[in-house]
Amino acid sequence: MLTNVEHIGIAVKDITASNELFSKLLNVAPYKSEQVESEGVTTSFFKVNATKIELLEATSPDSAIARFIEKKGEGIHHIAFEVEDIYAEMKRLESEGFILLNTEPKIGADNKLVCFLHPKSSNGVLVELCQERKI
Ligand code: ZN
């Protein structure tokens, strides 16, 4: 079951500059910054009440974020939904015809298990499923 929007991911060229910009915009400093090797990104997270914003900067020219910015420029990259059981949700969505970008959940930023859906199966929106890791 999907519960709520966990965060919104925004692709940025320069995370240092964007951290300053979003600190001004949201009037709060990022609460965490993290490098996710598997995705080739540096992330930072902001929290306003229950809403989280994730900024993503590519760490290499062949990362998905670098390719996204090259094609579309900076901007909203994905919407992440919190799920209670990522395996069950992946199975359900696959059976509904959505294309999963990974067959097993991956370890994402912010201590989450994540799976992405191909935007071509969801009206051009890259959807991330994420589940808190219980460790
Ligand atoms: Zn995300």
PDB file of C-alpha atoms and ligand atoms in Angstrom:
ATOM      1  CA  MET A   1       0.000   0.000   0.000  1.00  0.00           C
ATOM      2  CA  LEU A   2       1.193   3.499  -0.840  1.00  0.00           C
ATOM      3  CA  THR A   3       0.866   5.756   2.159  1.00  0.00           C
ATOM      4  CA  ASN A   4       1.983   9.296   1.316  1.00  0.00           C
ATOM      5  CA  VAL A   5       4.391  11.306  -0.792  1.00  0.00           C
ATOM      6  CA  GLU A   6       7.665  10.670   0.984  1.00  0.00           C
ATOM      7  CA  HIS A   7       9.650  13.272  -0.915  1.00  0.00           C
ATOM      8  CA  ILE A   8      10.047  15.115  -4.194  1.00  0.00           C
ATOM      9  CA  GLY A   9      13.385  14.788  -5.978  1.00  0.00           C
ATOM     10  CA  ILE A  10      14.872  17.769  -7.801  1.00  0.00           C
ATOM     11  CA  ALA A  11      17.816  17.491 -10.170  1.00  0.00           C
ATOM     12  CA  VAL A  12      20.355  20.287  -9.734  1.00  0.00           C
ATOM     13  CA  LYS A  13      23.665  21.157 -11.353  1.00  0.00           C
ATOM     14  CA  ASP A  14      25.408  22.569  -8.311  1.00  0.00           C
ATOM     15  CA  ILE A  15      24.204  21.206  -4.996  1.00  0.00           C
ATOM     16  CA  THR A  16      26.154  23.760  -2.947  1.00  0.00           C
ATOM     17  CA  ALA A  17      24.433  26.651  -4.694  1.00  0.00           C
ATOM     18  CA  SER A  18      21.073  24.852  -4.591  1.00  0.00           C
ATOM     19  CA  ASN A  19      21.429  24.112  -0.867  1.00  0.00           C
ATOM     20  CA  GLU A  20      21.724  27.862  -0.319  1.00  0.00           C
ATOM     21  CA  LEU A  21      18.798  28.604  -2.610  1.00  0.00           C
ATOM     22  CA  PHE A  22      16.490  26.030  -1.016  1.00  0.00           C
ATOM     23  CA  SER A  23      17.559  27.079   2.475  1.00  0.00           C
ATOM     24  CA  LYS A  24      16.299  30.549   1.616  1.00  0.00           C
ATOM     25  CA  LEU A  25      13.176  29.263  -0.102  1.00  0.00           C
ATOM     26  CA  LEU A  26      12.135  26.856   2.647  1.00  0.00           C
ATOM     27  CA  ASN A  27      13.662  28.856   5.481  1.00  0.00           C
ATOM     28  CA  VAL A  28      15.370  25.769   6.866  1.00  0.00           C
ATOM     29  CA  ALA A  29      18.815  24.210   6.390  1.00  0.00           C
ATOM     30  CA  PRO A  30      19.227  20.722   4.905  1.00  0.00           C
ATOM     31  CA  TYR A  31      19.099  18.092   7.633  1.00  0.00           C
ATOM     32  CA  LYS A  32      21.266  15.628   5.806  1.00  0.00           C
ATOM     33  CA  SER A  33      23.614  15.274   2.887  1.00  0.00           C
ATOM     34  CA  GLU A  34      24.576  11.911   1.520  1.00  0.00           C
ATOM     35  CA  GLN A  35      26.446  10.359  -1.364  1.00  0.00           C
ATOM     36  CA  VAL A  36      24.677   7.414  -3.015  1.00  0.00           C
ATOM     37  CA  GLU A  37      27.344   5.529  -4.908  1.00  0.00           C
ATOM     38  CA  SER A  38      24.939   3.137  -6.640  1.00  0.00           C
ATOM     39  CA  GLU A  39      23.123   6.070  -8.267  1.00  0.00           C
ATOM     40  CA  GLY A  40      26.129   8.320  -8.872  1.00  0.00           C
ATOM     41  CA  VAL A  41      24.590  11.189  -6.934  1.00  0.00           C
ATOM     42  CA  THR A  42      25.095  13.502  -4.019  1.00  0.00           C
ATOM     43  CA  THR A  43      21.821  14.240  -2.267  1.00  0.00           C
ATOM     44  CA  SER A  44      20.651  16.646   0.356  1.00  0.00           C
ATOM     45  CA  PHE A  45      17.355  16.609   2.190  1.00  0.00           C
ATOM     46  CA  PHE A  46      15.143  19.394   3.465  1.00  0.00           C
ATOM     47  CA  LYS A  47      12.129  18.936   5.663  1.00  0.00           C
ATOM     48  CA  VAL A  48       9.209  21.296   6.099  1.00  0.00           C
ATOM     49  CA  ASN A  49       6.607  19.755   8.390  1.00  0.00           C
ATOM     50  CA  ALA A  50       5.832  16.406   6.746  1.00  0.00           C
ATOM     51  CA  THR A  51       7.184  17.411   3.338  1.00  0.00           C
ATOM     52  CA  LYS A  52      10.660  16.405   2.237  1.00  0.00           C
ATOM     53  CA  ILE A  53      12.609  17.733  -0.716  1.00  0.00           C
ATOM     54  CA  GLU A  54      15.616  15.829  -2.042  1.00  0.00           C
ATOM     55  CA  LEU A  55      18.169  17.677  -4.147  1.00  0.00           C
ATOM     56  CA  LEU A  56      20.271  15.489  -6.436  1.00  0.00           C
ATOM     57  CA  GLU A  57      23.556  16.393  -8.091  1.00  0.00           C
ATOM     58  CA  ALA A  58      25.367  13.990 -10.402  1.00  0.00           C
ATOM     59  CA  THR A  59      28.787  12.782  -9.270  1.00  0.00           C
ATOM     60  CA  SER A  60      29.688  11.449 -12.695  1.00  0.00           C
ATOM     61  CA  PRO A  61      28.747  12.417 -16.269  1.00  0.00           C
ATOM     62  CA  ASP A  62      27.097   9.026 -16.892  1.00  0.00           C
ATOM     63  CA  SER A  63      24.783   9.122 -13.879  1.00  0.00           C
ATOM     64  CA  ALA A  64      21.036   9.255 -14.532  1.00  0.00           C
ATOM     65  CA  ILE A  65      20.893  12.764 -13.045  1.00  0.00           C
ATOM     66  CA  ALA A  66      23.556  14.055 -15.444  1.00  0.00           C
ATOM     67  CA  ARG A  67      21.647  12.582 -18.388  1.00  0.00           C
ATOM     68  CA  PHE A  68      18.360  14.020 -17.108  1.00  0.00           C
ATOM     69  CA  ILE A  69      19.811  17.540 -16.815  1.00  0.00           C
ATOM     70  CA  GLU A  70      21.403  17.244 -20.240  1.00  0.00           C
ATOM     71  CA  LYS A  71      18.039  16.362 -21.782  1.00  0.00           C
ATOM     72  CA  LYS A  72      15.586  18.420 -19.756  1.00  0.00           C
ATOM     73  CA  GLY A  73      17.574  20.847 -17.643  1.00  0.00           C
ATOM     74  CA  GLU A  74      17.286  21.230 -13.897  1.00  0.00           C
ATOM     75  CA  GLY A  75      13.942  20.612 -12.236  1.00  0.00           C
ATOM     76  CA  ILE A  76      11.602  18.062 -10.716  1.00  0.00           C
ATOM     77  CA  HIS A  77      13.083  14.640 -11.316  1.00  0.00           C
ATOM     78  CA  HIS A  78      10.875  12.215  -9.405  1.00  0.00           C
ATOM     79  CA  ILE A  79       8.073  11.784  -6.909  1.00  0.00           C
ATOM     80  CA  ALA A  80       8.661   9.258  -4.160  1.00  0.00           C
ATOM     81  CA  PHE A  81       5.833   7.418  -2.449  1.00  0.00           C
ATOM     82  CA  GLU A  82       6.253   5.746   0.902  1.00  0.00           C
ATOM     83  CA  VAL A  83       5.155   2.111   0.838  1.00  0.00           C
ATOM     84  CA  GLU A  84       4.616  -0.334   3.653  1.00  0.00           C
ATOM     85  CA  ASP A  85       5.835  -3.399   1.770  1.00  0.00           C
ATOM     86  CA  ILE A  86       8.002  -2.598  -1.246  1.00  0.00           C
ATOM     87  CA  TYR A  87       8.060  -6.201  -2.495  1.00  0.00           C
ATOM     88  CA  ALA A  88       4.263  -6.453  -2.495  1.00  0.00           C
ATOM     89  CA  GLU A  89       3.923  -3.047  -4.154  1.00  0.00           C
ATOM     90  CA  MET A  90       6.476  -3.893  -6.864  1.00  0.00           C
ATOM     91  CA  LYS A  91       4.575  -7.096  -7.605  1.00  0.00           C
ATOM     92  CA  ARG A  92       1.235  -5.300  -7.711  1.00  0.00           C
ATOM     93  CA  LEU A  93       2.448  -2.508  -9.986  1.00  0.00           C
ATOM     94  CA  GLU A  94       4.206  -4.909 -12.341  1.00  0.00           C
ATOM     95  CA  SER A  95       1.000  -6.930 -12.660  1.00  0.00           C
ATOM     96  CA  GLU A  96      -0.796  -3.662 -13.500  1.00  0.00           C
ATOM     97  CA  GLY A  97       1.566  -3.144 -16.418  1.00  0.00           C
ATOM     98  CA  PHE A  98       4.019  -0.643 -14.950  1.00  0.00           C
ATOM     99  CA  ILE A  99       7.646  -1.062 -15.902  1.00  0.00           C
ATOM    100  CA  LEU A 100       9.991  -1.440 -12.947  1.00  0.00           C
ATOM    101  CA  LEU A 101      13.515  -0.138 -13.440  1.00  0.00           C
ATOM    102  CA  ASN A 102      14.926  -2.698 -11.024  1.00  0.00           C
ATOM    103  CA  THR A 103      13.755  -6.198 -10.202  1.00  0.00           C
ATOM    104  CA  GLU A 104      14.958  -6.073  -6.593  1.00  0.00           C
ATOM    105  CA  PRO A 105      14.723  -3.074  -4.269  1.00  0.00           C
ATOM    106  CA  LYS A 106      17.944  -1.088  -4.051  1.00  0.00           C
ATOM    107  CA  ILE A 107      19.411   0.725  -1.097  1.00  0.00           C
ATOM    108  CA  GLY A 108      18.715   4.401  -1.698  1.00  0.00           C
ATOM    109  CA  ALA A 109      19.364   7.607   0.174  1.00  0.00           C
ATOM    110  CA  ASP A 110      17.975   8.315   3.632  1.00  0.00           C
ATOM    111  CA  ASN A 111      18.068   4.680   4.801  1.00  0.00           C
ATOM    112  CA  LYS A 112      15.432   3.498   2.350  1.00  0.00           C
ATOM    113  CA  LEU A 113      14.801   0.522   0.136  1.00  0.00           C
ATOM    114  CA  VAL A 114      13.823   1.946  -3.221  1.00  0.00           C
ATOM    115  CA  CYS A 115      12.502   0.965  -6.627  1.00  0.00           C
ATOM    116  CA  PHE A 116      11.837   3.220  -9.600  1.00  0.00           C
ATOM    117  CA  LEU A 117       9.099   2.912 -12.215  1.00  0.00           C
ATOM    118  CA  HIS A 118       9.917   3.798 -15.802  1.00  0.00           C
ATOM    119  CA  PRO A 119       8.386   7.199 -16.629  1.00  0.00           C
ATOM    120  CA  LYS A 120       7.094   5.900 -19.966  1.00  0.00           C
ATOM    121  CA  SER A 121       4.633   3.707 -18.062  1.00  0.00           C
ATOM    122  CA  SER A 122       3.442   6.560 -15.819  1.00  0.00           C
ATOM    123  CA  ASN A 123       2.725   9.591 -18.022  1.00  0.00           C
ATOM    124  CA  GLY A 124       6.311  10.802 -18.042  1.00  0.00           C
ATOM    125  CA  VAL A 125       6.613  10.869 -14.252  1.00  0.00           C
ATOM    126  CA  LEU A 126       9.505   9.011 -12.700  1.00  0.00           C
ATOM    127  CA  VAL A 127       8.007   7.369  -9.621  1.00  0.00           C
ATOM    128  CA  GLU A 128      10.085   6.098  -6.732  1.00  0.00           C
ATOM    129  CA  LEU A 129       8.732   3.643  -4.194  1.00  0.00           C
ATOM    130  CA  CYS A 130      10.508   3.768  -0.885  1.00  0.00           C
ATOM    131  CA  GLN A 131      10.311   1.858   2.317  1.00  0.00           C
ATOM    132  CA  GLU A 132      12.115   2.607   5.544  1.00  0.00           C
ATOM    133  CA  ARG A 133      14.856   0.024   6.190  1.00  0.00           C
ATOM    134  CA  LYS A 134      14.404  -1.754   9.435  1.00  0.00           C
ATOM    135  CA  ILE A 135      17.943  -2.256  10.706  1.00  0.00           C
TER     136      ILE A 135
HETATM  137 ZN    ZN B   1      14.254  10.104  -4.140  1.00  0.00          ZN
END
